[in-house]
Amino acid sequence: MNQRTDNAIESQILGESRERIILQGRAQFMQACESMAQQAQHQLDLFTYDLDKPLYDQNGFLDALKHLAIASRGICVRVLLQDSERARREGHRLVDLSRRLTSKIEIRRPHPDYIDHPENFIIADRMGYIRRRVAERYEGEAYFYHPIEAKLLTEFFNEVWERSEQDSTLRRLYL
């Protein structure tokens, strides 16, 4: 991993740093996702194909979401998950966390009109975002402060969210 990029990610401040960070490779995405989640104070929206385990099933990221959920009021973590099969089959700690914090973390399946949307992205506090234009590739960008683009992504996310429904296959049945 490029040392300059590592330092660039570490030095970013959500809501302040306007620098565009080019992300290449899983390790850079992991670091950016964890850093952005740790700095979020109000809301984190995640649009993902399959809850990419290397990014979203890591201790630092999950601890940040748990802290955000406990510190915030109402639903503060919203996840739009296009394909839940892998998470169901292999298990995923973000799904488990959402089951424990149902009033704080919600996972929904997008309406069929959006199910094949190629991008994956995270929006933090409607100010910063991380984006992969193609879900299968660890290539993209991060901005810790780009309110205009974050607003556009949030508007798209909200549009999809309003037309989505809870993924009943991820609910745990207690017998």
JSON list of C-alpha atoms in Angstrom, two decimals:
[
{"chain": "A", "resi": 1, "resn": "MET", "atom": "CA", "xyz": [0.00, 0.00, 0.00]},
{"chain": "A", "resi": 2, "resn": "ASN", "atom": "CA", "xyz": [1.21, 3.49, -0.84]},
{"chain": "A", "resi": 3, "resn": "GLN", "atom": "CA", "xyz": [2.55, 5.22, 2.27]},
{"chain": "A", "resi": 4, "resn": "ARG", "atom": "CA", "xyz": [1.36, 8.66, 1.11]},
{"chain": "A", "resi": 5, "resn": "THR", "atom": "CA", "xyz": [-2.18, 7.34, 0.76]},
{"chain": "A", "resi": 6, "resn": "ASP", "atom": "CA", "xyz": [-2.04, 5.76, 4.24]},
{"chain": "A", "resi": 7, "resn": "ASN", "atom": "CA", "xyz": [-1.01, 9.06, 5.76]},
{"chain": "A", "resi": 8, "resn": "ALA", "atom": "CA", "xyz": [-3.55, 10.92, 3.64]},
{"chain": "A", "resi": 9, "resn": "ILE", "atom": "CA", "xyz": [-6.36, 8.73, 4.99]},
{"chain": "A", "resi": 10, "resn": "GLU", "atom": "CA", "xyz": [-5.14, 8.99, 8.59]},
{"chain": "A", "resi": 11, "resn": "SER", "atom": "CA", "xyz": [-4.99, 12.77, 8.40]},
{"chain": "A", "resi": 12, "resn": "GLN", "atom": "CA", "xyz": [-8.52, 13.24, 7.03]},
{"chain": "A", "resi": 13, "resn": "ILE", "atom": "CA", "xyz": [-11.10, 14.92, 9.24]},
{"chain": "A", "resi": 14, "resn": "LEU", "atom": "CA", "xyz": [-14.78, 14.38, 8.52]},
{"chain": "A", "resi": 15, "resn": "GLY", "atom": "CA", "xyz": [-16.44, 17.70, 7.80]},
{"chain": "A", "resi": 16, "resn": "GLU", "atom": "CA", "xyz": [-13.14, 19.53, 7.23]},
{"chain": "A", "resi": 17, "resn": "SER", "atom": "CA", "xyz": [-10.72, 17.75, 4.87]},
{"chain": "A", "resi": 18, "resn": "ARG", "atom": "CA", "xyz": [-11.54, 18.58, 1.25]},
{"chain": "A", "resi": 19, "resn": "GLU", "atom": "CA", "xyz": [-8.80, 16.47, -0.33]},
{"chain": "A", "resi": 20, "resn": "ARG", "atom": "CA", "xyz": [-9.79, 13.77, -2.82]},
{"chain": "A", "resi": 21, "resn": "ILE", "atom": "CA", "xyz": [-8.22, 10.47, -1.82]},
{"chain": "A", "resi": 22, "resn": "ILE", "atom": "CA", "xyz": [-7.83, 7.92, -4.60]},
{"chain": "A", "resi": 23, "resn": "LEU", "atom": "CA", "xyz": [-8.35, 4.43, -3.15]},
{"chain": "A", "resi": 24, "resn": "GLN", "atom": "CA", "xyz": [-6.91, 1.31, -4.75]},
{"chain": "A", "resi": 25, "resn": "GLY", "atom": "CA", "xyz": [-6.91, -2.06, -3.11]},
{"chain": "A", "resi": 26, "resn": "ARG", "atom": "CA", "xyz": [-8.81, -3.63, -0.25]},
{"chain": "A", "resi": 27, "resn": "ALA", "atom": "CA", "xyz": [-6.48, -2.38, 2.49]},
{"chain": "A", "resi": 28, "resn": "GLN", "atom": "CA", "xyz": [-6.99, 1.29, 1.55]},
{"chain": "A", "resi": 29, "resn": "PHE", "atom": "CA", "xyz": [-10.76, 0.83, 1.45]},
{"chain": "A", "resi": 30, "resn": "MET", "atom": "CA", "xyz": [-10.70, -0.89, 4.84]},
{"chain": "A", "resi": 31, "resn": "GLN", "atom": "CA", "xyz": [-8.72, 1.97, 6.35]},
{"chain": "A", "resi": 32, "resn": "ALA", "atom": "CA", "xyz": [-10.94, 4.66, 4.79]},
{"chain": "A", "resi": 33, "resn": "CYS", "atom": "CA", "xyz": [-14.19, 2.92, 5.83]},
{"chain": "A", "resi": 34, "resn": "GLU", "atom": "CA", "xyz": [-13.00, 2.49, 9.40]},
{"chain": "A", "resi": 35, "resn": "SER", "atom": "CA", "xyz": [-11.76, 6.07, 9.65]},
{"chain": "A", "resi": 36, "resn": "MET", "atom": "CA", "xyz": [-14.97, 7.55, 8.24]},
{"chain": "A", "resi": 37, "resn": "ALA", "atom": "CA", "xyz": [-17.18, 5.36, 10.45]},
{"chain": "A", "resi": 38, "resn": "GLN", "atom": "CA", "xyz": [-15.15, 6.30, 13.55]},
{"chain": "A", "resi": 39, "resn": "GLN", "atom": "CA", "xyz": [-15.64, 10.00, 12.81]},
{"chain": "A", "resi": 40, "resn": "ALA", "atom": "CA", "xyz": [-19.37, 9.86, 11.99]},
{"chain": "A", "resi": 41, "resn": "GLN", "atom": "CA", "xyz": [-21.44, 11.50, 14.71]},
{"chain": "A", "resi": 42, "resn": "HIS", "atom": "CA", "xyz": [-25.00, 11.40, 13.41]},
{"chain": "A", "resi": 43, "resn": "GLN", "atom": "CA", "xyz": [-25.61, 9.02, 10.53]},
{"chain": "A", "resi": 44, "resn": "LEU", "atom": "CA", "xyz": [-23.93, 6.51, 8.27]},
{"chain": "A", "resi": 45, "resn": "ASP", "atom": "CA", "xyz": [-25.61, 5.26, 5.09]},
{"chain": "A", "resi": 46, "resn": "LEU", "atom": "CA", "xyz": [-24.22, 2.22, 3.31]},
{"chain": "A", "resi": 47, "resn": "PHE", "atom": "CA", "xyz": [-25.22, 1.07, -0.18]},
{"chain": "A", "resi": 48, "resn": "THR", "atom": "CA", "xyz": [-23.60, -2.32, -0.75]},
{"chain": "A", "resi": 49, "resn": "TYR", "atom": "CA", "xyz": [-23.89, -5.28, -3.02]},
{"chain": "A", "resi": 50, "resn": "ASP", "atom": "CA", "xyz": [-23.16, -8.04, -0.47]},
{"chain": "A", "resi": 51, "resn": "LEU", "atom": "CA", "xyz": [-21.87, -6.49, 2.78]},
{"chain": "A", "resi": 52, "resn": "ASP", "atom": "CA", "xyz": [-18.30, -6.99, 1.64]},
{"chain": "A", "resi": 53, "resn": "LYS", "atom": "CA", "xyz": [-16.82, -8.87, 4.63]},
{"chain": "A", "resi": 54, "resn": "PRO", "atom": "CA", "xyz": [-13.27, -7.53, 4.29]},
{"chain": "A", "resi": 55, "resn": "LEU", "atom": "CA", "xyz": [-14.65, -3.99, 4.68]},
{"chain": "A", "resi": 56, "resn": "TYR", "atom": "CA", "xyz": [-17.72, -4.21, 6.87]},
{"chain": "A", "resi": 57, "resn": "ASP", "atom": "CA", "xyz": [-17.08, -7.22, 9.11]},
{"chain": "A", "resi": 58, "resn": "GLN", "atom": "CA", "xyz": [-13.95, -5.82, 10.77]},
{"chain": "A", "resi": 59, "resn": "ASN", "atom": "CA", "xyz": [-13.58, -4.95, 14.46]},
{"chain": "A", "resi": 60, "resn": "GLY", "atom": "CA", "xyz": [-12.70, -1.27, 13.98]},
{"chain": "A", "resi": 61, "resn": "PHE", "atom": "CA", "xyz": [-15.58, -0.63, 11.60]},
{"chain": "A", "resi": 62, "resn": "LEU", "atom": "CA", "xyz": [-18.11, -2.54, 13.72]},
{"chain": "A", "resi": 63, "resn": "ASP", "atom": "CA", "xyz": [-16.95, -0.88, 16.95]},
{"chain": "A", "resi": 64, "resn": "ALA", "atom": "CA", "xyz": [-17.41, 2.51, 15.28]},
{"chain": "A", "resi": 65, "resn": "LEU", "atom": "CA", "xyz": [-20.96, 1.60, 14.20]},
{"chain": "A", "resi": 66, "resn": "LYS", "atom": "CA", "xyz": [-21.82, 0.32, 17.67]},
{"chain": "A", "resi": 67, "resn": "HIS", "atom": "CA", "xyz": [-20.49, 3.53, 19.25]},
{"chain": "A", "resi": 68, "resn": "LEU", "atom": "CA", "xyz": [-22.46, 5.64, 16.75]},
{"chain": "A", "resi": 69, "resn": "ALA", "atom": "CA", "xyz": [-25.63, 3.64, 17.38]},
{"chain": "A", "resi": 70, "resn": "ILE", "atom": "CA", "xyz": [-25.35, 3.96, 21.15]},
{"chain": "A", "resi": 71, "resn": "ALA", "atom": "CA", "xyz": [-24.56, 7.68, 21.03]},
{"chain": "A", "resi": 72, "resn": "SER", "atom": "CA", "xyz": [-27.25, 8.66, 18.50]},
{"chain": "A", "resi": 73, "resn": "ARG", "atom": "CA", "xyz": [-31.00, 8.96, 18.60]},
{"chain": "A", "resi": 74, "resn": "GLY", "atom": "CA", "xyz": [-33.21, 7.04, 16.20]},
{"chain": "A", "resi": 75, "resn": "ILE", "atom": "CA", "xyz": [-31.97, 5.04, 13.25]},
{"chain": "A", "resi": 76, "resn": "CYS", "atom": "CA", "xyz": [-28.45, 6.24, 12.55]},
{"chain": "A", "resi": 77, "resn": "VAL", "atom": "CA", "xyz": [-27.09, 3.41, 10.42]},
{"chain": "A", "resi": 78, "resn": "ARG", "atom": "CA", "xyz": [-29.02, 2.54, 7.28]},
{"chain": "A", "resi": 79, "resn": "VAL", "atom": "CA", "xyz": [-27.88, -0.25, 4.99]},
{"chain": "A", "resi": 80, "resn": "LEU", "atom": "CA", "xyz": [-29.19, -0.99, 1.52]},
{"chain": "A", "resi": 81, "resn": "LEU", "atom": "CA", "xyz": [-28.09, -4.54, 0.75]},
{"chain": "A", "resi": 82, "resn": "GLN", "atom": "CA", "xyz": [-28.61, -5.76, -2.80]},
{"chain": "A", "resi": 83, "resn": "ASP", "atom": "CA", "xyz": [-27.79, -9.46, -2.24]},
{"chain": "A", "resi": 84, "resn": "SER", "atom": "CA", "xyz": [-28.03, -10.93, 1.24]},
{"chain": "A", "resi": 85, "resn": "GLU", "atom": "CA", "xyz": [-27.30, -14.54, 0.27]},
{"chain": "A", "resi": 86, "resn": "ARG", "atom": "CA", "xyz": [-23.61, -14.52, 1.26]},
{"chain": "A", "resi": 87, "resn": "ALA", "atom": "CA", "xyz": [-24.30, -12.74, 4.56]},
{"chain": "A", "resi": 88, "resn": "ARG", "atom": "CA", "xyz": [-27.01, -15.31, 5.38]},
{"chain": "A", "resi": 89, "resn": "ARG", "atom": "CA", "xyz": [-24.88, -18.27, 4.36]},
{"chain": "A", "resi": 90, "resn": "GLU", "atom": "CA", "xyz": [-21.56, -17.23, 5.92]},
{"chain": "A", "resi": 91, "resn": "GLY", "atom": "CA", "xyz": [-22.80, -14.99, 8.71]},
{"chain": "A", "resi": 92, "resn": "HIS", "atom": "CA", "xyz": [-21.88, -11.35, 9.17]},
{"chain": "A", "resi": 93, "resn": "ARG", "atom": "CA", "xyz": [-21.31, -9.41, 12.37]},
{"chain": "A", "resi": 94, "resn": "LEU", "atom": "CA", "xyz": [-22.99, -6.28, 10.99]},
{"chain": "A", "resi": 95, "resn": "VAL", "atom": "CA", "xyz": [-26.20, -8.31, 10.55]},
{"chain": "A", "resi": 96, "resn": "ASP", "atom": "CA", "xyz": [-25.82, -9.58, 14.13]},
{"chain": "A", "resi": 97, "resn": "LEU", "atom": "CA", "xyz": [-25.28, -6.02, 15.38]},
{"chain": "A", "resi": 98, "resn": "SER", "atom": "CA", "xyz": [-28.41, -4.85, 13.54]},
{"chain": "A", "resi": 99, "resn": "ARG", "atom": "CA", "xyz": [-30.40, -7.62, 15.26]},
{"chain": "A", "resi": 100, "resn": "ARG", "atom": "CA", "xyz": [-29.24, -6.39, 18.68]},
{"chain": "A", "resi": 101, "resn": "LEU", "atom": "CA", "xyz": [-29.73, -2.68, 17.91]},
{"chain": "A", "resi": 102, "resn": "THR", "atom": "CA", "xyz": [-32.94, -2.82, 15.86]},
{"chain": "A", "resi": 103, "resn": "SER", "atom": "CA", "xyz": [-33.97, 0.75, 16.65]},
{"chain": "A", "resi": 104, "resn": "LYS", "atom": "CA", "xyz": [-30.56, 2.09, 15.58]},
{"chain": "A", "resi": 105, "resn": "ILE", "atom": "CA", "xyz": [-29.37, -0.03, 12.62]},
{"chain": "A", "resi": 106, "resn": "GLU", "atom": "CA", "xyz": [-31.67, -1.08, 9.80]},
{"chain": "A", "resi": 107, "resn": "ILE", "atom": "CA", "xyz": [-30.91, -3.23, 6.77]},
{"chain": "A", "resi": 108, "resn": "ARG", "atom": "CA", "xyz": [-33.21, -3.12, 3.76]},
{"chain": "A", "resi": 109, "resn": "ARG", "atom": "CA", "xyz": [-33.32, -4.67, 0.33]},
{"chain": "A", "resi": 110, "resn": "PRO", "atom": "CA", "xyz": [-33.62, -2.14, -2.52]},
{"chain": "A", "resi": 111, "resn": "HIS", "atom": "CA", "xyz": [-36.63, -2.11, -4.80]},
{"chain": "A", "resi": 112, "resn": "PRO", "atom": "CA", "xyz": [-36.03, -4.23, -7.95]},
{"chain": "A", "resi": 113, "resn": "ASP", "atom": "CA", "xyz": [-35.55, -1.03, -9.97]},
{"chain": "A", "resi": 114, "resn": "TYR", "atom": "CA", "xyz": [-32.29, -0.46, -8.06]},
{"chain": "A", "resi": 115, "resn": "ILE", "atom": "CA", "xyz": [-31.15, -4.00, -7.33]},
{"chain": "A", "resi": 116, "resn": "ASP", "atom": "CA", "xyz": [-28.47, -3.98, -10.03]},
{"chain": "A", "resi": 117, "resn": "HIS", "atom": "CA", "xyz": [-27.04, -0.54, -9.26]},
{"chain": "A", "resi": 118, "resn": "PRO", "atom": "CA", "xyz": [-23.29, -1.01, -9.89]},
{"chain": "A", "resi": 119, "resn": "GLU", "atom": "CA", "xyz": [-21.89, 1.42, -7.29]},
{"chain": "A", "resi": 120, "resn": "ASN", "atom": "CA", "xyz": [-21.17, 0.81, -3.63]},
{"chain": "A", "resi": 121, "resn": "PHE", "atom": "CA", "xyz": [-20.82, 3.79, -1.32]},
{"chain": "A", "resi": 122, "resn": "ILE", "atom": "CA", "xyz": [-20.84, 5.06, 2.24]},
{"chain": "A", "resi": 123, "resn": "ILE", "atom": "CA", "xyz": [-22.08, 8.50, 3.27]},
{"chain": "A", "resi": 124, "resn": "ALA", "atom": "CA", "xyz": [-21.11, 9.84, 6.69]},
{"chain": "A", "resi": 125, "resn": "ASP", "atom": "CA", "xyz": [-23.05, 12.68, 8.32]},
{"chain": "A", "resi": 126, "resn": "ARG", "atom": "CA", "xyz": [-24.11, 13.86, 4.85]},
{"chain": "A", "resi": 127, "resn": "MET", "atom": "CA", "xyz": [-20.66, 15.44, 4.49]},
{"chain": "A", "resi": 128, "resn": "GLY", "atom": "CA", "xyz": [-18.20, 12.76, 3.45]},
{"chain": "A", "resi": 129, "resn": "TYR", "atom": "CA", "xyz": [-18.35, 9.68, 1.30]},
{"chain": "A", "resi": 130, "resn": "ILE", "atom": "CA", "xyz": [-16.43, 6.70, -0.02]},
{"chain": "A", "resi": 131, "resn": "ARG", "atom": "CA", "xyz": [-17.39, 5.39, -3.44]},
{"chain": "A", "resi": 132, "resn": "ARG", "atom": "CA", "xyz": [-16.59, 2.37, -5.57]},
{"chain": "A", "resi": 133, "resn": "ARG", "atom": "CA", "xyz": [-18.07, 2.79, -9.05]},
{"chain": "A", "resi": 134, "resn": "VAL", "atom": "CA", "xyz": [-17.97, -1.00, -9.61]},
{"chain": "A", "resi": 135, "resn": "ALA", "atom": "CA", "xyz": [-18.75, -3.18, -6.60]},
{"chain": "A", "resi": 136, "resn": "GLU", "atom": "CA", "xyz": [-16.35, -5.97, -7.61]},
{"chain": "A", "resi": 137, "resn": "ARG", "atom": "CA", "xyz": [-13.29, -3.70, -7.77]},
{"chain": "A", "resi": 138, "resn": "TYR", "atom": "CA", "xyz": [-11.44, -2.02, -4.94]},
{"chain": "A", "resi": 139, "resn": "GLU", "atom": "CA", "xyz": [-10.98, 1.18, -6.93]},
{"chain": "A", "resi": 140, "resn": "GLY", "atom": "CA", "xyz": [-12.59, 4.45, -6.01]},
{"chain": "A", "resi": 141, "resn": "GLU", "atom": "CA", "xyz": [-12.37, 7.63, -4.02]},
{"chain": "A", "resi": 142, "resn": "ALA", "atom": "CA", "xyz": [-12.96, 9.11, -0.61]},
{"chain": "A", "resi": 143, "resn": "TYR", "atom": "CA", "xyz": [-13.82, 12.65, 0.37]},
{"chain": "A", "resi": 144, "resn": "PHE", "atom": "CA", "xyz": [-14.11, 13.48, 4.05]},
{"chain": "A", "resi": 145, "resn": "TYR", "atom": "CA", "xyz": [-15.75, 16.78, 3.17]},
{"chain": "A", "resi": 146, "resn": "HIS", "atom": "CA", "xyz": [-17.62, 17.18, -0.08]},
{"chain": "A", "resi": 147, "resn": "PRO", "atom": "CA", "xyz": [-21.13, 18.27, 0.93]},
{"chain": "A", "resi": 148, "resn": "ILE", "atom": "CA", "xyz": [-22.41, 18.77, -2.63]},
{"chain": "A", "resi": 149, "resn": "GLU", "atom": "CA", "xyz": [-21.63, 15.25, -3.82]},
{"chain": "A", "resi": 150, "resn": "ALA", "atom": "CA", "xyz": [-22.57, 13.79, -0.43]},
{"chain": "A", "resi": 151, "resn": "LYS", "atom": "CA", "xyz": [-25.95, 15.52, -0.76]},
{"chain": "A", "resi": 152, "resn": "LEU", "atom": "CA", "xyz": [-26.50, 14.03, -4.23]},
{"chain": "A", "resi": 153, "resn": "LEU", "atom": "CA", "xyz": [-25.59, 10.55, -2.97]},
{"chain": "A", "resi": 154, "resn": "THR", "atom": "CA", "xyz": [-27.86, 11.04, 0.05]},
{"chain": "A", "resi": 155, "resn": "GLU", "atom": "CA", "xyz": [-30.77, 12.06, -2.18]},
{"chain": "A", "resi": 156, "resn": "PHE", "atom": "CA", "xyz": [-30.27, 8.94, -4.29]},
{"chain": "A", "resi": 157, "resn": "PHE", "atom": "CA", "xyz": [-29.93, 6.80, -1.14]},
{"chain": "A", "resi": 158, "resn": "ASN", "atom": "CA", "xyz": [-33.13, 8.29, 0.32]},
{"chain": "A", "resi": 159, "resn": "GLU", "atom": "CA", "xyz": [-35.02, 7.65, -2.92]},
{"chain": "A", "resi": 160, "resn": "VAL", "atom": "CA", "xyz": [-33.98, 4.00, -2.88]},
{"chain": "A", "resi": 161, "resn": "TRP", "atom": "CA", "xyz": [-34.56, 3.72, 0.90]},
{"chain": "A", "resi": 162, "resn": "GLU", "atom": "CA", "xyz": [-38.15, 4.96, 0.59]},
{"chain": "A", "resi": 163, "resn": "ARG", "atom": "CA", "xyz": [-38.90, 2.30, -2.02]},
{"chain": "A", "resi": 164, "resn": "SER", "atom": "CA", "xyz": [-37.08, -0.50, -0.20]},
{"chain": "A", "resi": 165, "resn": "GLU", "atom": "CA", "xyz": [-38.27, -2.98, 2.38]},
{"chain": "A", "resi": 166, "resn": "GLN", "atom": "CA", "xyz": [-36.73, -4.92, 5.23]},
{"chain": "A", "resi": 167, "resn": "ASP", "atom": "CA", "xyz": [-34.96, -8.07, 4.14]},
{"chain": "A", "resi": 168, "resn": "SER", "atom": "CA", "xyz": [-36.97, -10.73, 5.96]},
{"chain": "A", "resi": 169, "resn": "THR", "atom": "CA", "xyz": [-34.34, -13.37, 5.19]},
{"chain": "A", "resi": 170, "resn": "LEU", "atom": "CA", "xyz": [-31.93, -11.64, 7.60]},
{"chain": "A", "resi": 171, "resn": "ARG", "atom": "CA", "xyz": [-34.29, -11.67, 10.56]},
{"chain": "A", "resi": 172, "resn": "ARG", "atom": "CA", "xyz": [-33.60, -14.24, 13.25]},
{"chain": "A", "resi": 173, "resn": "LEU", "atom": "CA", "xyz": [-36.49, -16.48, 14.14]},
{"chain": "A", "resi": 174, "resn": "TYR", "atom": "CA", "xyz": [-36.79, -17.34, 17.81]},
{"chain": "A", "resi": 175, "resn": "LEU", "atom": "CA", "xyz": [-38.55, -20.65, 18.39]}
]
